[in-house]
Amino acid sequence: MSSTMRETSRLAEASINGIVRRMVNLPRSILEGFSRVMGGGRRSQTLPSSYQYQILEQDIQNVPEEWSFLTSFEYQYGSMHPFFYACRFAEAMKIAEDDHKFLFLYLHSPDHPFTPSFCEETLRSELVVQFLDANFISWGALANRGDGLQMATTLGATNFPFCAVIAPARGESITVLQQLEGPVSPAELVEILQRTMEEQGSAFGSSKLKRDEKIRADRRLREEQDRAYHAALQEDKERERLKNRPRVIPKKAYEERLKQNSPKKHTFTHETPNKDPASKAKDSQPSSQILIRFPNGERREKSFSSMDKVKSIYSYIDSLGLAGTEHYRLIASFPRRVYGMDEMNMTLKDAGLHPRASLFLERQ
């Protein structure tokens, strides 16, 4: 085995054990690119074919930075290669984040002795091209210019060709999931990338799902709290209005009061049948005022005994015969609590619904 092949094998083996999930802080110039991307969105990734043809004949240093890598690569190796986005690094990261994919980064050093074989045999391989285009957002840059030089310094690239698998991270940093230095064969590169996706993809995917679910849950909680706050504020205003309203005794009630205060000639006592002891005990309990809000905005208030069970509220709602109440559950907002099958036989007092409570009917 030649020394070149032994070196290639050694580098490939080292790359398999590459740096996993390494946090890297980005330089200021890259971060400024992120600010521009967030303000302006994606830019076009293509130029007219006539312009692309013209810049092939010019000095690479005079080509716009976004096109310098593709111009150099295609001038030497042709147009058969993965779809590299012709943009700044910040824009490529934004595209990867929007598409929920990892970023495949390639730093191109045209004068390095391993570069020609890697470009001809690996990057132009149909296996590599199809795999990268299907699973990654690919971005390449010259290692001695602009964003490419910044990323080579940031990632500590010491050998070329240099590749890395990168995931976005919070704040002013990125996460390096895999790093490869030196040439590798098409099969080895695809194997390393496939394993990185399998090992890291589920972790990053579940993390994103949890983060998105937490954002949605926080938004729902804030909306429920706002609704409950405004409803309670409206109730306070209504109570205050009723409290300050002048009291007017109806004529019939006034006449009844006169009768009660007039001298009585005879007093007859009627014996009241004895009530059931359980009913007496229930009547002696303080009442619980339950306000029920329906999804259509309708509100109903009902008074229950504090010893009534939660299922009594369900029975009351069912008796109304309102549309959309075939399958539902009751939810309290402050704090959020679901009153379902497990709470049916709890008393209102034990369930925390005494002396007043506000419940929301949620369809299932």
mmCIF file of C-alpha atoms in Angstrom, residues 46-302:
data_model
loop_
_atom_site.group_PDB
_atom_site.id
_atom_site.type_symbol
_atom_site.label_atom_id
_atom_site.label_comp_id
_atom_site.label_asym_id
_atom_site.label_seq_id
_atom_site.Cartn_x
_atom_site.Cartn_y
_atom_site.Cartn_z
ATOM 1 C CA THR A 46 -28.872 31.283 -9.485
ATOM 2 C CA LEU A 47 -27.401 33.690 -12.017
ATOM 3 C CA PRO A 48 -28.101 33.965 -15.754
ATOM 4 C CA SER A 49 -26.141 31.403 -17.727
ATOM 5 C CA SER A 50 -24.429 34.134 -19.751
ATOM 6 C CA TYR A 51 -23.025 35.693 -16.578
ATOM 7 C CA GLN A 52 -21.825 32.325 -15.305
ATOM 8 C CA TYR A 53 -20.019 31.738 -18.588
ATOM 9 C CA GLN A 54 -18.345 35.134 -18.485
ATOM 10 C CA ILE A 55 -16.999 34.840 -14.953
ATOM 11 C CA LEU A 56 -15.284 31.524 -15.780
ATOM 12 C CA GLU A 57 -12.792 33.442 -17.868
ATOM 13 C CA GLN A 58 -12.037 36.062 -15.222
ATOM 14 C CA ASP A 59 -9.648 36.040 -12.306
ATOM 15 C CA ILE A 60 -11.286 34.259 -9.339
ATOM 16 C CA GLN A 61 -10.411 37.183 -7.077
ATOM 17 C CA ASN A 62 -12.734 39.424 -9.094
ATOM 18 C CA VAL A 63 -15.718 37.080 -8.774
ATOM 19 C CA PRO A 64 -18.334 37.869 -6.039
ATOM 20 C CA GLU A 65 -17.537 35.911 -2.899
ATOM 21 C CA GLU A 66 -20.759 33.876 -3.041
ATOM 22 C CA TRP A 67 -19.718 32.505 -6.476
ATOM 23 C CA SER A 68 -15.961 32.171 -5.990
ATOM 24 C CA PHE A 69 -16.051 28.521 -4.864
ATOM 25 C CA LEU A 70 -18.420 27.295 -7.598
ATOM 26 C CA THR A 71 -16.494 29.239 -10.226
ATOM 27 C CA SER A 72 -13.194 27.711 -9.143
ATOM 28 C CA PHE A 73 -14.626 24.205 -8.799
ATOM 29 C CA GLU A 74 -16.506 24.091 -12.100
ATOM 30 C CA TYR A 75 -13.603 25.663 -13.990
ATOM 31 C CA GLN A 76 -11.421 22.704 -12.924
ATOM 32 C CA TYR A 77 -13.849 19.783 -12.504
ATOM 33 C CA GLY A 78 -17.041 20.588 -14.401
ATOM 34 C CA SER A 79 -20.675 20.960 -13.325
ATOM 35 C CA MET A 80 -21.156 17.439 -11.928
ATOM 36 C CA HIS A 81 -21.257 17.978 -8.132
ATOM 37 C CA PRO A 82 -23.731 18.280 -5.218
ATOM 38 C CA PHE A 83 -25.993 21.338 -5.254
ATOM 39 C CA PHE A 84 -23.881 23.877 -3.359
ATOM 40 C CA TYR A 85 -25.838 26.997 -2.400
ATOM 41 C CA ALA A 86 -24.075 30.085 -3.756
ATOM 42 C CA CYS A 87 -24.579 32.344 -0.754
ATOM 43 C CA ARG A 88 -23.010 33.462 2.501
ATOM 44 C CA PHE A 89 -22.658 30.941 5.334
ATOM 45 C CA ALA A 90 -25.378 32.643 7.370
ATOM 46 C CA GLU A 91 -27.862 32.296 4.533
ATOM 47 C CA ALA A 92 -27.049 28.611 4.089
ATOM 48 C CA MET A 93 -27.605 27.980 7.820
ATOM 49 C CA LYS A 94 -30.967 29.766 7.623
ATOM 50 C CA ILE A 95 -31.994 27.579 4.665
ATOM 51 C CA ALA A 96 -30.953 24.424 6.547
ATOM 52 C CA GLU A 97 -32.905 25.494 9.626
ATOM 53 C CA ASP A 98 -36.025 26.312 7.585
ATOM 54 C CA ASP A 99 -35.821 22.955 5.760
ATOM 55 C CA HIS A 100 -35.102 21.008 9.006
ATOM 56 C CA LYS A 101 -31.862 19.582 7.601
ATOM 57 C CA PHE A 102 -28.222 19.485 8.624
ATOM 58 C CA LEU A 103 -25.663 21.579 6.738
ATOM 59 C CA PHE A 104 -22.851 19.819 4.841
ATOM 60 C CA LEU A 105 -19.872 22.196 4.781
ATOM 61 C CA TYR A 106 -16.945 21.758 2.373
ATOM 62 C CA LEU A 107 -13.837 24.000 2.501
ATOM 63 C CA HIS A 108 -11.997 23.905 -0.832
ATOM 64 C CA SER A 109 -8.217 24.337 -0.996
ATOM 65 C CA PRO A 110 -7.373 24.225 -4.749
ATOM 66 C CA ASP A 111 -3.586 23.856 -4.253
ATOM 67 C CA HIS A 112 -3.670 21.042 -1.689
ATOM 68 C CA PRO A 113 -2.339 17.705 -3.070
ATOM 69 C CA PHE A 114 -5.384 15.716 -1.851
ATOM 70 C CA THR A 115 -7.928 18.104 -3.349
ATOM 71 C CA PRO A 116 -7.975 16.875 -7.007
ATOM 72 C CA SER A 117 -8.567 13.215 -6.125
ATOM 73 C CA PHE A 118 -11.258 14.097 -3.565
ATOM 74 C CA CYS A 119 -13.117 16.354 -6.009
ATOM 75 C CA GLU A 120 -12.835 13.973 -8.982
ATOM 76 C CA GLU A 121 -13.557 10.688 -7.208
ATOM 77 C CA THR A 122 -15.757 11.662 -4.230
ATOM 78 C CA LEU A 123 -17.585 14.959 -4.733
ATOM 79 C CA ARG A 124 -18.339 14.126 -8.388
ATOM 80 C CA SER A 125 -19.498 10.599 -7.490
ATOM 81 C CA GLU A 126 -23.146 9.990 -8.369
ATOM 82 C CA LEU A 127 -23.624 8.208 -5.011
ATOM 83 C CA VAL A 128 -22.398 11.244 -3.053
ATOM 84 C CA VAL A 129 -24.265 13.755 -5.226
ATOM 85 C CA GLN A 130 -27.614 11.980 -4.821
ATOM 86 C CA PHE A 131 -27.147 11.377 -1.079
ATOM 87 C CA LEU A 132 -26.176 14.977 -0.262
ATOM 88 C CA ASP A 133 -28.906 16.507 -2.443
ATOM 89 C CA ALA A 134 -31.540 14.305 -0.793
ATOM 90 C CA ASN A 135 -30.514 14.713 2.846
ATOM 91 C CA PHE A 136 -28.443 17.881 3.371
ATOM 92 C CA ILE A 137 -28.126 21.534 2.534
ATOM 93 C CA SER A 138 -24.645 21.760 0.976
ATOM 94 C CA TRP A 139 -22.417 24.824 1.189
ATOM 95 C CA GLY A 140 -18.872 25.219 -0.054
ATOM 96 C CA ALA A 141 -16.291 27.981 0.108
ATOM 97 C CA LEU A 142 -12.657 28.674 -0.690
ATOM 98 C CA ALA A 143 -10.604 28.059 2.440
ATOM 99 C CA ASN A 144 -8.489 31.178 1.906
ATOM 100 C CA ARG A 145 -11.197 33.764 1.274
ATOM 101 C CA GLY A 146 -14.167 35.441 2.985
ATOM 102 C CA ASP A 147 -16.546 33.186 4.913
ATOM 103 C CA GLY A 148 -14.470 30.143 3.957
ATOM 104 C CA LEU A 149 -11.389 31.553 5.664
ATOM 105 C CA GLN A 150 -13.463 32.574 8.707
ATOM 106 C CA MET A 151 -14.973 29.076 9.044
ATOM 107 C CA ALA A 152 -11.578 27.365 8.512
ATOM 108 C CA THR A 153 -10.178 29.415 11.395
ATOM 109 C CA THR A 154 -13.265 28.911 13.587
ATOM 110 C CA LEU A 155 -13.389 25.143 13.061
ATOM 111 C CA GLY A 156 -9.612 24.737 13.361
ATOM 112 C CA ALA A 157 -9.121 23.141 9.941
ATOM 113 C CA THR A 158 -5.533 21.779 9.721
ATOM 114 C CA ASN A 159 -5.797 19.447 6.721
ATOM 115 C CA PHE A 160 -7.686 19.412 3.434
ATOM 116 C CA PRO A 161 -10.089 18.599 1.947
ATOM 117 C CA PHE A 162 -12.138 19.607 4.991
ATOM 118 C CA CYS A 163 -15.807 18.635 5.516
ATOM 119 C CA ALA A 164 -18.170 19.038 8.461
ATOM 120 C CA VAL A 165 -21.781 18.340 9.392
ATOM 121 C CA ILE A 166 -23.264 21.331 11.214
ATOM 122 C CA ALA A 167 -26.548 21.952 13.017
ATOM 123 C CA PRO A 168 -27.886 25.357 14.093
ATOM 124 C CA ALA A 169 -27.740 26.214 17.780
ATOM 125 C CA ARG A 170 -29.100 28.963 19.988
ATOM 126 C CA GLY A 171 -27.311 32.251 20.416
ATOM 127 C CA GLU A 172 -24.066 33.038 18.627
ATOM 128 C CA SER A 173 -22.889 29.468 18.044
ATOM 129 C CA ILE A 174 -23.275 26.371 15.896
ATOM 130 C CA THR A 175 -23.034 22.659 16.694
ATOM 131 C CA VAL A 176 -20.426 20.581 14.839
ATOM 132 C CA LEU A 177 -21.824 17.044 14.660
ATOM 133 C CA GLN A 178 -19.050 15.512 12.524
ATOM 134 C CA GLN A 179 -15.739 16.728 11.139
ATOM 135 C CA LEU A 180 -13.629 15.097 8.416
ATOM 136 C CA GLU A 181 -10.120 16.103 7.352
ATOM 137 C CA GLY A 182 -8.368 14.516 4.384
ATOM 138 C CA PRO A 183 -9.695 12.488 1.474
ATOM 139 C CA VAL A 184 -12.281 9.728 1.856
ATOM 140 C CA SER A 185 -13.908 7.474 -0.713
ATOM 141 C CA PRO A 186 -17.539 8.001 -1.797
ATOM 142 C CA ALA A 187 -18.723 4.941 0.145
ATOM 143 C CA GLU A 188 -16.873 6.024 3.294
ATOM 144 C CA LEU A 189 -18.244 9.563 3.099
ATOM 145 C CA VAL A 190 -21.836 8.366 2.648
ATOM 146 C CA GLU A 191 -21.405 5.865 5.500
ATOM 147 C CA ILE A 192 -20.120 8.564 7.868
ATOM 148 C CA LEU A 193 -22.885 10.992 6.897
ATOM 149 C CA GLN A 194 -25.563 8.297 7.207
ATOM 150 C CA ARG A 195 -24.370 7.314 10.677
ATOM 151 C CA THR A 196 -24.238 10.955 11.764
ATOM 152 C CA MET A 197 -27.822 11.462 10.632
ATOM 153 C CA GLU A 198 -28.991 8.345 12.469
ATOM 154 C CA GLU A 199 -27.124 9.092 15.703
ATOM 155 C CA GLN A 200 -27.680 12.849 15.853
ATOM 156 C CA GLY A 201 -30.855 13.366 13.834
ATOM 157 C CA SER A 202 -33.232 11.802 16.350
ATOM 158 C CA ALA A 203 -31.722 13.773 19.219
ATOM 159 C CA PHE A 204 -31.905 17.096 17.402
ATOM 160 C CA GLY A 205 -35.331 16.281 15.967
ATOM 161 C CA SER A 206 -36.815 15.415 19.351
ATOM 162 C CA SER A 207 -35.209 18.492 20.874
ATOM 163 C CA LYS A 208 -36.810 20.704 18.236
ATOM 164 C CA LEU A 209 -40.193 19.014 18.686
ATOM 165 C CA LYS A 210 -40.011 19.545 22.451
ATOM 166 C CA ARG A 211 -39.011 23.178 21.965
ATOM 167 C CA ASP A 212 -41.834 23.795 19.474
ATOM 168 C CA GLU A 213 -44.366 22.038 21.733
ATOM 169 C CA LYS A 214 -43.254 24.144 24.716
ATOM 170 C CA ILE A 215 -43.697 27.316 22.658
ATOM 171 C CA ARG A 216 -47.199 26.225 21.617
ATOM 172 C CA ALA A 217 -48.099 25.228 25.199
ATOM 173 C CA ASP A 218 -46.861 28.552 26.559
ATOM 174 C CA ARG A 219 -48.887 30.397 23.920
ATOM 175 C CA ARG A 220 -52.040 28.428 24.768
ATOM 176 C CA LEU A 221 -51.526 29.064 28.485
ATOM 177 C CA ARG A 222 -51.094 32.809 27.935
ATOM 178 C CA GLU A 223 -54.260 32.921 25.812
ATOM 179 C CA GLU A 224 -56.249 31.034 28.462
ATOM 180 C CA GLN A 225 -54.900 33.270 31.206
ATOM 181 C CA ASP A 226 -55.828 36.378 29.216
ATOM 182 C CA ARG A 227 -59.357 35.096 28.630
ATOM 183 C CA ALA A 228 -59.793 34.172 32.294
ATOM 184 C CA TYR A 229 -58.428 37.540 33.414
ATOM 185 C CA HIS A 230 -60.785 39.523 31.168
ATOM 186 C CA ALA A 231 -63.730 37.351 32.218
ATOM 187 C CA ALA A 232 -62.942 37.874 35.919
ATOM 188 C CA LEU A 233 -62.545 41.613 35.299
ATOM 189 C CA GLN A 234 -65.949 41.717 33.629
ATOM 190 C CA GLU A 235 -67.513 39.836 36.544
ATOM 191 C CA ASP A 236 -66.035 42.314 39.021
ATOM 192 C CA LYS A 237 -67.440 45.228 37.032
ATOM 193 C CA GLU A 238 -70.878 43.598 36.938
ATOM 194 C CA ARG A 239 -70.856 42.943 40.685
ATOM 195 C CA GLU A 240 -69.811 46.524 41.337
ATOM 196 C CA ARG A 241 -72.596 47.790 39.091
ATOM 197 C CA LEU A 242 -75.212 45.692 40.878
ATOM 198 C CA LYS A 243 -73.858 46.740 44.265
ATOM 199 C CA ASN A 244 -74.219 50.449 43.484
ATOM 200 C CA ARG A 245 -77.661 50.162 41.873
ATOM 201 C CA PRO A 246 -80.488 51.668 43.990
ATOM 202 C CA ARG A 247 -82.644 49.036 45.635
ATOM 203 C CA VAL A 248 -86.293 49.122 44.512
ATOM 204 C CA ILE A 249 -88.908 47.022 46.309
ATOM 205 C CA PRO A 250 -91.577 45.739 43.868
ATOM 206 C CA LYS A 251 -95.194 46.595 44.702
ATOM 207 C CA LYS A 252 -96.166 42.993 45.337
ATOM 208 C CA ALA A 253 -93.232 42.473 47.716
ATOM 209 C CA TYR A 254 -94.177 45.722 49.488
ATOM 210 C CA GLU A 255 -97.759 44.509 49.990
ATOM 211 C CA GLU A 256 -96.542 41.152 51.305
ATOM 212 C CA ARG A 257 -94.325 42.945 53.805
ATOM 213 C CA LEU A 258 -97.309 44.996 55.008
ATOM 214 C CA LYS A 259 -99.333 41.834 55.535
ATOM 215 C CA GLN A 260 -96.520 40.262 57.517
ATOM 216 C CA ASN A 261 -96.272 43.309 59.796
ATOM 217 C CA SER A 262 -100.052 43.623 60.384
ATOM 218 C CA PRO A 263 -101.630 42.142 63.631
ATOM 219 C CA LYS A 264 -102.518 38.495 63.335
ATOM 220 C CA LYS A 265 -105.727 37.154 64.882
ATOM 221 C CA HIS A 266 -104.951 33.508 64.618
ATOM 222 C CA THR A 267 -101.824 31.541 64.095
ATOM 223 C CA PHE A 268 -102.001 28.121 62.567
ATOM 224 C CA THR A 269 -99.075 25.766 62.771
ATOM 225 C CA HIS A 270 -98.608 23.191 60.076
ATOM 226 C CA GLU A 271 -96.242 20.345 60.718
ATOM 227 C CA THR A 272 -93.642 19.969 57.989
ATOM 228 C CA PRO A 273 -92.776 16.417 57.035
ATOM 229 C CA ASN A 274 -89.331 15.364 58.145
ATOM 230 C CA LYS A 275 -86.709 15.622 55.421
ATOM 231 C CA ASP A 276 -84.275 12.886 54.666
ATOM 232 C CA PRO A 277 -81.195 13.309 56.950
ATOM 233 C CA ALA A 278 -78.855 13.188 53.946
ATOM 234 C CA SER A 279 -80.848 15.959 52.220
ATOM 235 C CA LYS A 280 -80.737 18.075 55.406
ATOM 236 C CA ALA A 281 -76.978 17.631 55.601
ATOM 237 C CA LYS A 282 -76.624 18.572 51.945
ATOM 238 C CA ASP A 283 -78.819 21.666 52.272
ATOM 239 C CA SER A 284 -76.797 22.819 55.254
ATOM 240 C CA GLN A 285 -73.606 22.866 53.183
ATOM 241 C CA PRO A 286 -72.498 26.186 51.639
ATOM 242 C CA SER A 287 -73.137 26.597 47.939
ATOM 243 C CA SER A 288 -70.536 26.646 45.154
ATOM 244 C CA GLN A 289 -71.007 29.067 42.257
ATOM 245 C CA ILE A 290 -69.758 27.507 39.023
ATOM 246 C CA LEU A 291 -69.353 29.623 35.860
ATOM 247 C CA ILE A 292 -69.219 27.505 32.693
ATOM 248 C CA ARG A 293 -67.824 28.930 29.428
ATOM 249 C CA PHE A 294 -68.721 27.263 26.141
ATOM 250 C CA PRO A 295 -66.579 27.307 22.968
ATOM 251 C CA ASN A 296 -69.153 29.502 21.172
ATOM 252 C CA GLY A 297 -68.704 32.235 23.785
ATOM 253 C CA GLU A 298 -71.899 31.446 25.727
ATOM 254 C CA ARG A 299 -71.695 31.457 29.534
ATOM 255 C CA ARG A 300 -73.885 29.741 32.108
ATOM 256 C CA GLU A 301 -73.684 30.112 35.877
ATOM 257 C CA LYS A 302 -75.091 27.489 38.211
#
